[in-house]
JSON list of C-alpha atoms in Angstrom, two decimals:
[
{"chain": "A", "resi": 1, "resn": "MET", "atom": "CA", "xyz": [112.43, -274.49, -43.70]},
{"chain": "A", "resi": 2, "resn": "ILE", "atom": "CA", "xyz": [115.55, -270.95, -42.75]},
{"chain": "A", "resi": 3, "resn": "LYS", "atom": "CA", "xyz": [113.64, -267.77, -42.26]},
{"chain": "A", "resi": 4, "resn": "VAL", "atom": "CA", "xyz": [114.60, -264.39, -41.38]},
{"chain": "A", "resi": 5, "resn": "ALA", "atom": "CA", "xyz": [113.96, -263.90, -37.62]},
{"chain": "A", "resi": 6, "resn": "MET", "atom": "CA", "xyz": [115.68, -260.89, -37.24]},
{"chain": "A", "resi": 7, "resn": "THR", "atom": "CA", "xyz": [117.95, -258.20, -39.29]},
{"chain": "A", "resi": 8, "resn": "HIS", "atom": "CA", "xyz": [119.01, -254.95, -37.68]},
{"chain": "A", "resi": 9, "resn": "VAL", "atom": "CA", "xyz": [119.92, -250.39, -39.03]},
{"chain": "A", "resi": 10, "resn": "TYR", "atom": "CA", "xyz": [122.38, -249.41, -37.08]},
{"chain": "A", "resi": 11, "resn": "VAL", "atom": "CA", "xyz": [121.02, -245.82, -35.44]},
{"chain": "A", "resi": 12, "resn": "ASP", "atom": "CA", "xyz": [122.68, -243.30, -33.88]},
{"chain": "A", "resi": 13, "resn": "ASP", "atom": "CA", "xyz": [119.79, -243.27, -30.53]},
{"chain": "A", "resi": 14, "resn": "VAL", "atom": "CA", "xyz": [118.10, -246.11, -29.79]},
{"chain": "A", "resi": 15, "resn": "ALA", "atom": "CA", "xyz": [115.29, -244.30, -28.11]},
{"chain": "A", "resi": 16, "resn": "ARG", "atom": "CA", "xyz": [115.22, -241.64, -30.63]},
{"chain": "A", "resi": 17, "resn": "ALA", "atom": "CA", "xyz": [114.61, -244.20, -33.35]},
{"chain": "A", "resi": 18, "resn": "HIS", "atom": "CA", "xyz": [112.75, -246.11, -31.15]},
{"chain": "A", "resi": 19, "resn": "ALA", "atom": "CA", "xyz": [109.56, -243.30, -31.32]},
{"chain": "A", "resi": 20, "resn": "PHE", "atom": "CA", "xyz": [110.68, -242.53, -34.98]},
{"chain": "A", "resi": 21, "resn": "TYR", "atom": "CA", "xyz": [110.07, -246.21, -36.55]},
{"chain": "A", "resi": 22, "resn": "THR", "atom": "CA", "xyz": [107.29, -246.55, -34.42]},
{"chain": "A", "resi": 23, "resn": "ASP", "atom": "CA", "xyz": [105.39, -243.00, -33.41]},
{"chain": "A", "resi": 24, "resn": "VAL", "atom": "CA", "xyz": [105.60, -241.91, -37.47]},
{"chain": "A", "resi": 25, "resn": "LEU", "atom": "CA", "xyz": [106.29, -244.99, -39.03]},
{"chain": "A", "resi": 26, "resn": "GLY", "atom": "CA", "xyz": [104.31, -247.10, -37.70]},
{"chain": "A", "resi": 27, "resn": "PHE", "atom": "CA", "xyz": [105.74, -249.82, -36.82]},
{"chain": "A", "resi": 28, "resn": "GLU", "atom": "CA", "xyz": [104.73, -251.47, -32.98]},
{"chain": "A", "resi": 29, "resn": "THR", "atom": "CA", "xyz": [107.43, -252.42, -30.14]},
{"chain": "A", "resi": 30, "resn": "ARG", "atom": "CA", "xyz": [108.14, -255.97, -29.43]},
{"chain": "A", "resi": 31, "resn": "VAL", "atom": "CA", "xyz": [111.17, -256.22, -27.07]},
{"chain": "A", "resi": 32, "resn": "HIS", "atom": "CA", "xyz": [112.42, -253.29, -25.41]},
{"chain": "A", "resi": 33, "resn": "MET", "atom": "CA", "xyz": [114.55, -253.52, -22.06]},
{"chain": "A", "resi": 34, "resn": "ASP", "atom": "CA", "xyz": [116.75, -251.25, -20.50]},
{"chain": "A", "resi": 35, "resn": "LEU", "atom": "CA", "xyz": [120.39, -253.13, -20.11]},
{"chain": "A", "resi": 36, "resn": "GLY", "atom": "CA", "xyz": [121.95, -250.88, -17.86]},
{"chain": "A", "resi": 37, "resn": "ASN", "atom": "CA", "xyz": [124.15, -248.00, -18.62]},
{"chain": "A", "resi": 38, "resn": "ASP", "atom": "CA", "xyz": [122.17, -246.17, -20.75]},
{"chain": "A", "resi": 39, "resn": "THR", "atom": "CA", "xyz": [122.10, -249.50, -23.30]},
{"chain": "A", "resi": 40, "resn": "LEU", "atom": "CA", "xyz": [118.69, -249.85, -24.71]},
{"chain": "A", "resi": 41, "resn": "PHE", "atom": "CA", "xyz": [117.80, -253.31, -26.62]},
{"chain": "A", "resi": 42, "resn": "VAL", "atom": "CA", "xyz": [114.93, -252.12, -28.83]},
{"chain": "A", "resi": 43, "resn": "THR", "atom": "CA", "xyz": [112.92, -254.30, -31.54]},
{"chain": "A", "resi": 44, "resn": "VAL", "atom": "CA", "xyz": [109.46, -253.11, -32.90]},
{"chain": "A", "resi": 45, "resn": "GLY", "atom": "CA", "xyz": [108.04, -255.39, -36.13]},
{"chain": "A", "resi": 46, "resn": "ALA", "atom": "CA", "xyz": [105.77, -254.73, -38.55]},
{"chain": "A", "resi": 47, "resn": "PRO", "atom": "CA", "xyz": [101.42, -253.54, -37.06]},
{"chain": "A", "resi": 48, "resn": "GLN", "atom": "CA", "xyz": [98.78, -255.69, -36.15]},
{"chain": "A", "resi": 49, "resn": "GLY", "atom": "CA", "xyz": [100.67, -259.17, -36.64]},
{"chain": "A", "resi": 50, "resn": "ALA", "atom": "CA", "xyz": [101.49, -258.63, -40.23]},
{"chain": "A", "resi": 51, "resn": "GLN", "atom": "CA", "xyz": [105.34, -260.74, -39.78]},
{"chain": "A", "resi": 52, "resn": "PRO", "atom": "CA", "xyz": [105.14, -262.37, -36.57]},
{"chain": "A", "resi": 53, "resn": "ASP", "atom": "CA", "xyz": [107.72, -263.58, -36.44]},
{"chain": "A", "resi": 54, "resn": "LEU", "atom": "CA", "xyz": [110.17, -260.91, -38.21]},
{"chain": "A", "resi": 55, "resn": "GLN", "atom": "CA", "xyz": [111.86, -258.39, -36.06]},
{"chain": "A", "resi": 56, "resn": "LEU", "atom": "CA", "xyz": [113.98, -255.62, -36.42]},
{"chain": "A", "resi": 57, "resn": "LEU", "atom": "CA", "xyz": [116.75, -254.88, -34.15]},
{"chain": "A", "resi": 58, "resn": "LEU", "atom": "CA", "xyz": [117.55, -250.97, -33.31]},
{"chain": "A", "resi": 59, "resn": "GLU", "atom": "CA", "xyz": [121.33, -251.12, -32.91]},
{"chain": "A", "resi": 60, "resn": "PRO", "atom": "CA", "xyz": [123.51, -248.88, -31.16]},
{"chain": "A", "resi": 61, "resn": "GLY", "atom": "CA", "xyz": [125.20, -247.35, -34.33]},
{"chain": "A", "resi": 62, "resn": "GLN", "atom": "CA", "xyz": [128.54, -246.41, -32.61]},
{"chain": "A", "resi": 63, "resn": "GLY", "atom": "CA", "xyz": [131.88, -248.18, -32.84]},
{"chain": "A", "resi": 64, "resn": "PRO", "atom": "CA", "xyz": [133.93, -248.70, -34.89]},
{"chain": "A", "resi": 65, "resn": "VAL", "atom": "CA", "xyz": [133.23, -250.86, -37.46]},
{"chain": "A", "resi": 66, "resn": "ALA", "atom": "CA", "xyz": [129.50, -250.01, -37.35]},
{"chain": "A", "resi": 67, "resn": "GLU", "atom": "CA", "xyz": [130.24, -245.98, -38.17]},
{"chain": "A", "resi": 68, "resn": "PRO", "atom": "CA", "xyz": [132.49, -245.87, -40.51]},
{"chain": "A", "resi": 69, "resn": "TYR", "atom": "CA", "xyz": [130.52, -248.68, -42.04]},
{"chain": "A", "resi": 70, "resn": "ARG", "atom": "CA", "xyz": [127.03, -246.33, -41.29]},
{"chain": "A", "resi": 71, "resn": "ARG", "atom": "CA", "xyz": [128.33, -243.07, -42.12]},
{"chain": "A", "resi": 72, "resn": "ALA", "atom": "CA", "xyz": [129.86, -244.67, -45.72]},
{"chain": "A", "resi": 73, "resn": "VAL", "atom": "CA", "xyz": [126.60, -245.67, -46.40]},
{"chain": "A", "resi": 74, "resn": "TYR", "atom": "CA", "xyz": [124.33, -243.21, -45.96]},
{"chain": "A", "resi": 75, "resn": "GLU", "atom": "CA", "xyz": [126.87, -240.81, -47.75]},
{"chain": "A", "resi": 76, "resn": "ALA", "atom": "CA", "xyz": [126.85, -243.13, -50.95]},
{"chain": "A", "resi": 77, "resn": "GLY", "atom": "CA", "xyz": [122.86, -242.26, -50.41]},
{"chain": "A", "resi": 78, "resn": "LEU", "atom": "CA", "xyz": [122.65, -245.52, -50.06]},
{"chain": "A", "resi": 79, "resn": "PRO", "atom": "CA", "xyz": [118.85, -246.89, -47.88]},
{"chain": "A", "resi": 80, "resn": "CYS", "atom": "CA", "xyz": [119.71, -249.19, -44.97]},
{"chain": "A", "resi": 81, "resn": "ILE", "atom": "CA", "xyz": [116.58, -250.72, -45.47]},
{"chain": "A", "resi": 82, "resn": "VAL", "atom": "CA", "xyz": [113.84, -251.70, -47.51]},
{"chain": "A", "resi": 83, "resn": "PHE", "atom": "CA", "xyz": [110.32, -251.65, -46.06]},
{"chain": "A", "resi": 84, "resn": "SER", "atom": "CA", "xyz": [107.44, -252.50, -48.82]},
{"chain": "A", "resi": 85, "resn": "VAL", "atom": "CA", "xyz": [104.32, -250.39, -48.28]},
{"chain": "A", "resi": 86, "resn": "ASP", "atom": "CA", "xyz": [100.91, -250.76, -50.16]},
{"chain": "A", "resi": 87, "resn": "ASP", "atom": "CA", "xyz": [100.54, -247.67, -50.80]},
{"chain": "A", "resi": 88, "resn": "LEU", "atom": "CA", "xyz": [103.47, -245.14, -52.23]},
{"chain": "A", "resi": 89, "resn": "ALA", "atom": "CA", "xyz": [101.67, -241.63, -52.71]},
{"chain": "A", "resi": 90, "resn": "ALA", "atom": "CA", "xyz": [100.16, -242.69, -49.63]},
{"chain": "A", "resi": 91, "resn": "GLU", "atom": "CA", "xyz": [102.64, -243.14, -47.42]},
{"chain": "A", "resi": 92, "resn": "TYR", "atom": "CA", "xyz": [104.49, -240.69, -48.83]},
{"chain": "A", "resi": 93, "resn": "ALA", "atom": "CA", "xyz": [101.61, -238.39, -48.63]},
{"chain": "A", "resi": 94, "resn": "ARG", "atom": "CA", "xyz": [101.33, -239.04, -44.51]},
{"chain": "A", "resi": 95, "resn": "LEU", "atom": "CA", "xyz": [104.74, -238.89, -43.85]},
{"chain": "A", "resi": 96, "resn": "THR", "atom": "CA", "xyz": [106.27, -235.61, -45.21]},
{"chain": "A", "resi": 97, "resn": "GLY", "atom": "CA", "xyz": [102.67, -233.25, -43.47]},
{"chain": "A", "resi": 98, "resn": "LEU", "atom": "CA", "xyz": [104.52, -235.70, -39.59]},
{"chain": "A", "resi": 99, "resn": "GLY", "atom": "CA", "xyz": [107.36, -233.75, -41.14]},
{"chain": "A", "resi": 100, "resn": "VAL", "atom": "CA", "xyz": [109.45, -236.96, -43.07]},
{"chain": "A", "resi": 101, "resn": "ARG", "atom": "CA", "xyz": [112.09, -235.36, -44.93]},
{"chain": "A", "resi": 102, "resn": "PHE", "atom": "CA", "xyz": [112.94, -237.71, -47.99]},
{"chain": "A", "resi": 103, "resn": "ALA", "atom": "CA", "xyz": [116.19, -237.51, -49.79]},
{"chain": "A", "resi": 104, "resn": "HIS", "atom": "CA", "xyz": [114.05, -238.68, -53.63]},
{"chain": "A", "resi": 105, "resn": "GLU", "atom": "CA", "xyz": [110.58, -238.06, -54.30]},
{"chain": "A", "resi": 106, "resn": "PRO", "atom": "CA", "xyz": [108.70, -241.13, -55.41]},
{"chain": "A", "resi": 107, "resn": "GLN", "atom": "CA", "xyz": [109.74, -242.16, -58.90]},
{"chain": "A", "resi": 108, "resn": "GLU", "atom": "CA", "xyz": [109.84, -245.93, -60.70]},
{"chain": "A", "resi": 109, "resn": "GLN", "atom": "CA", "xyz": [112.61, -248.23, -59.87]},
{"chain": "A", "resi": 110, "resn": "GLY", "atom": "CA", "xyz": [112.44, -250.77, -61.98]},
{"chain": "A", "resi": 111, "resn": "PRO", "atom": "CA", "xyz": [109.42, -253.61, -61.44]},
{"chain": "A", "resi": 112, "resn": "VAL", "atom": "CA", "xyz": [108.50, -250.66, -58.62]},
{"chain": "A", "resi": 113, "resn": "LEU", "atom": "CA", "xyz": [107.84, -247.55, -57.56]},
{"chain": "A", "resi": 114, "resn": "ALA", "atom": "CA", "xyz": [110.11, -246.25, -54.99]},
{"chain": "A", "resi": 115, "resn": "ALA", "atom": "CA", "xyz": [111.56, -243.43, -52.27]},
{"chain": "A", "resi": 116, "resn": "VAL", "atom": "CA", "xyz": [113.92, -242.36, -49.67]},
{"chain": "A", "resi": 117, "resn": "LEU", "atom": "CA", "xyz": [113.97, -240.82, -46.44]},
{"chain": "A", "resi": 118, "resn": "ASP", "atom": "CA", "xyz": [115.70, -240.05, -43.78]},
{"chain": "A", "resi": 119, "resn": "ASP", "atom": "CA", "xyz": [114.69, -241.64, -40.90]},
{"chain": "A", "resi": 120, "resn": "THR", "atom": "CA", "xyz": [116.59, -239.21, -38.15]},
{"chain": "A", "resi": 121, "resn": "VAL", "atom": "CA", "xyz": [119.00, -241.55, -36.82]},
{"chain": "A", "resi": 122, "resn": "GLY", "atom": "CA", "xyz": [121.36, -241.64, -39.05]},
{"chain": "A", "resi": 123, "resn": "ASN", "atom": "CA", "xyz": [120.27, -243.57, -42.12]},
{"chain": "A", "resi": 124, "resn": "LEU", "atom": "CA", "xyz": [118.31, -243.54, -45.68]},
{"chain": "A", "resi": 125, "resn": "VAL", "atom": "CA", "xyz": [115.61, -245.84, -45.56]},
{"chain": "A", "resi": 126, "resn": "GLN", "atom": "CA", "xyz": [113.86, -246.18, -49.33]},
{"chain": "A", "resi": 127, "resn": "LEU", "atom": "CA", "xyz": [110.08, -247.56, -49.88]},
{"chain": "A", "resi": 128, "resn": "VAL", "atom": "CA", "xyz": [109.12, -249.62, -52.57]},
{"chain": "A", "resi": 129, "resn": "GLN", "atom": "CA", "xyz": [105.64, -250.12, -53.62]},
{"chain": "A", "resi": 130, "resn": "PRO", "atom": "CA", "xyz": [106.04, -253.08, -56.77]},
{"chain": "A", "resi": 131, "resn": "LYS", "atom": "CA", "xyz": [104.42, -252.09, -59.69]},
{"chain": "A", "resi": 132, "resn": "GLY", "atom": "CA", "xyz": [100.98, -253.32, -61.39]}
]
């Protein structure tokens, strides 16, 4: 059986992304290593044991491939990743209360309710809740 073990998002500041993804979104730190030369290797994952074998790498987004890709995706208004939530209305209220900026409020999109937020480090992130 093949399973997803790690995926990534390009970020413009790994330390700031780590703070946002843990302190604001509520992920837990899985790996935090200083590789030297101001380079961090940081992964986060769902808290409290949910999806223990899946990590999200907060990958430096500078460079000739990552930067144009990240900028184009952001400017097109496309989320770089989608996270599921149990109660989108509650998460939207919690996150807006923390000052998170949303590109669009919760709305129906086919079989889900969806909202898109700005992660403060160069990405749009979609939150979805299955309808029904």
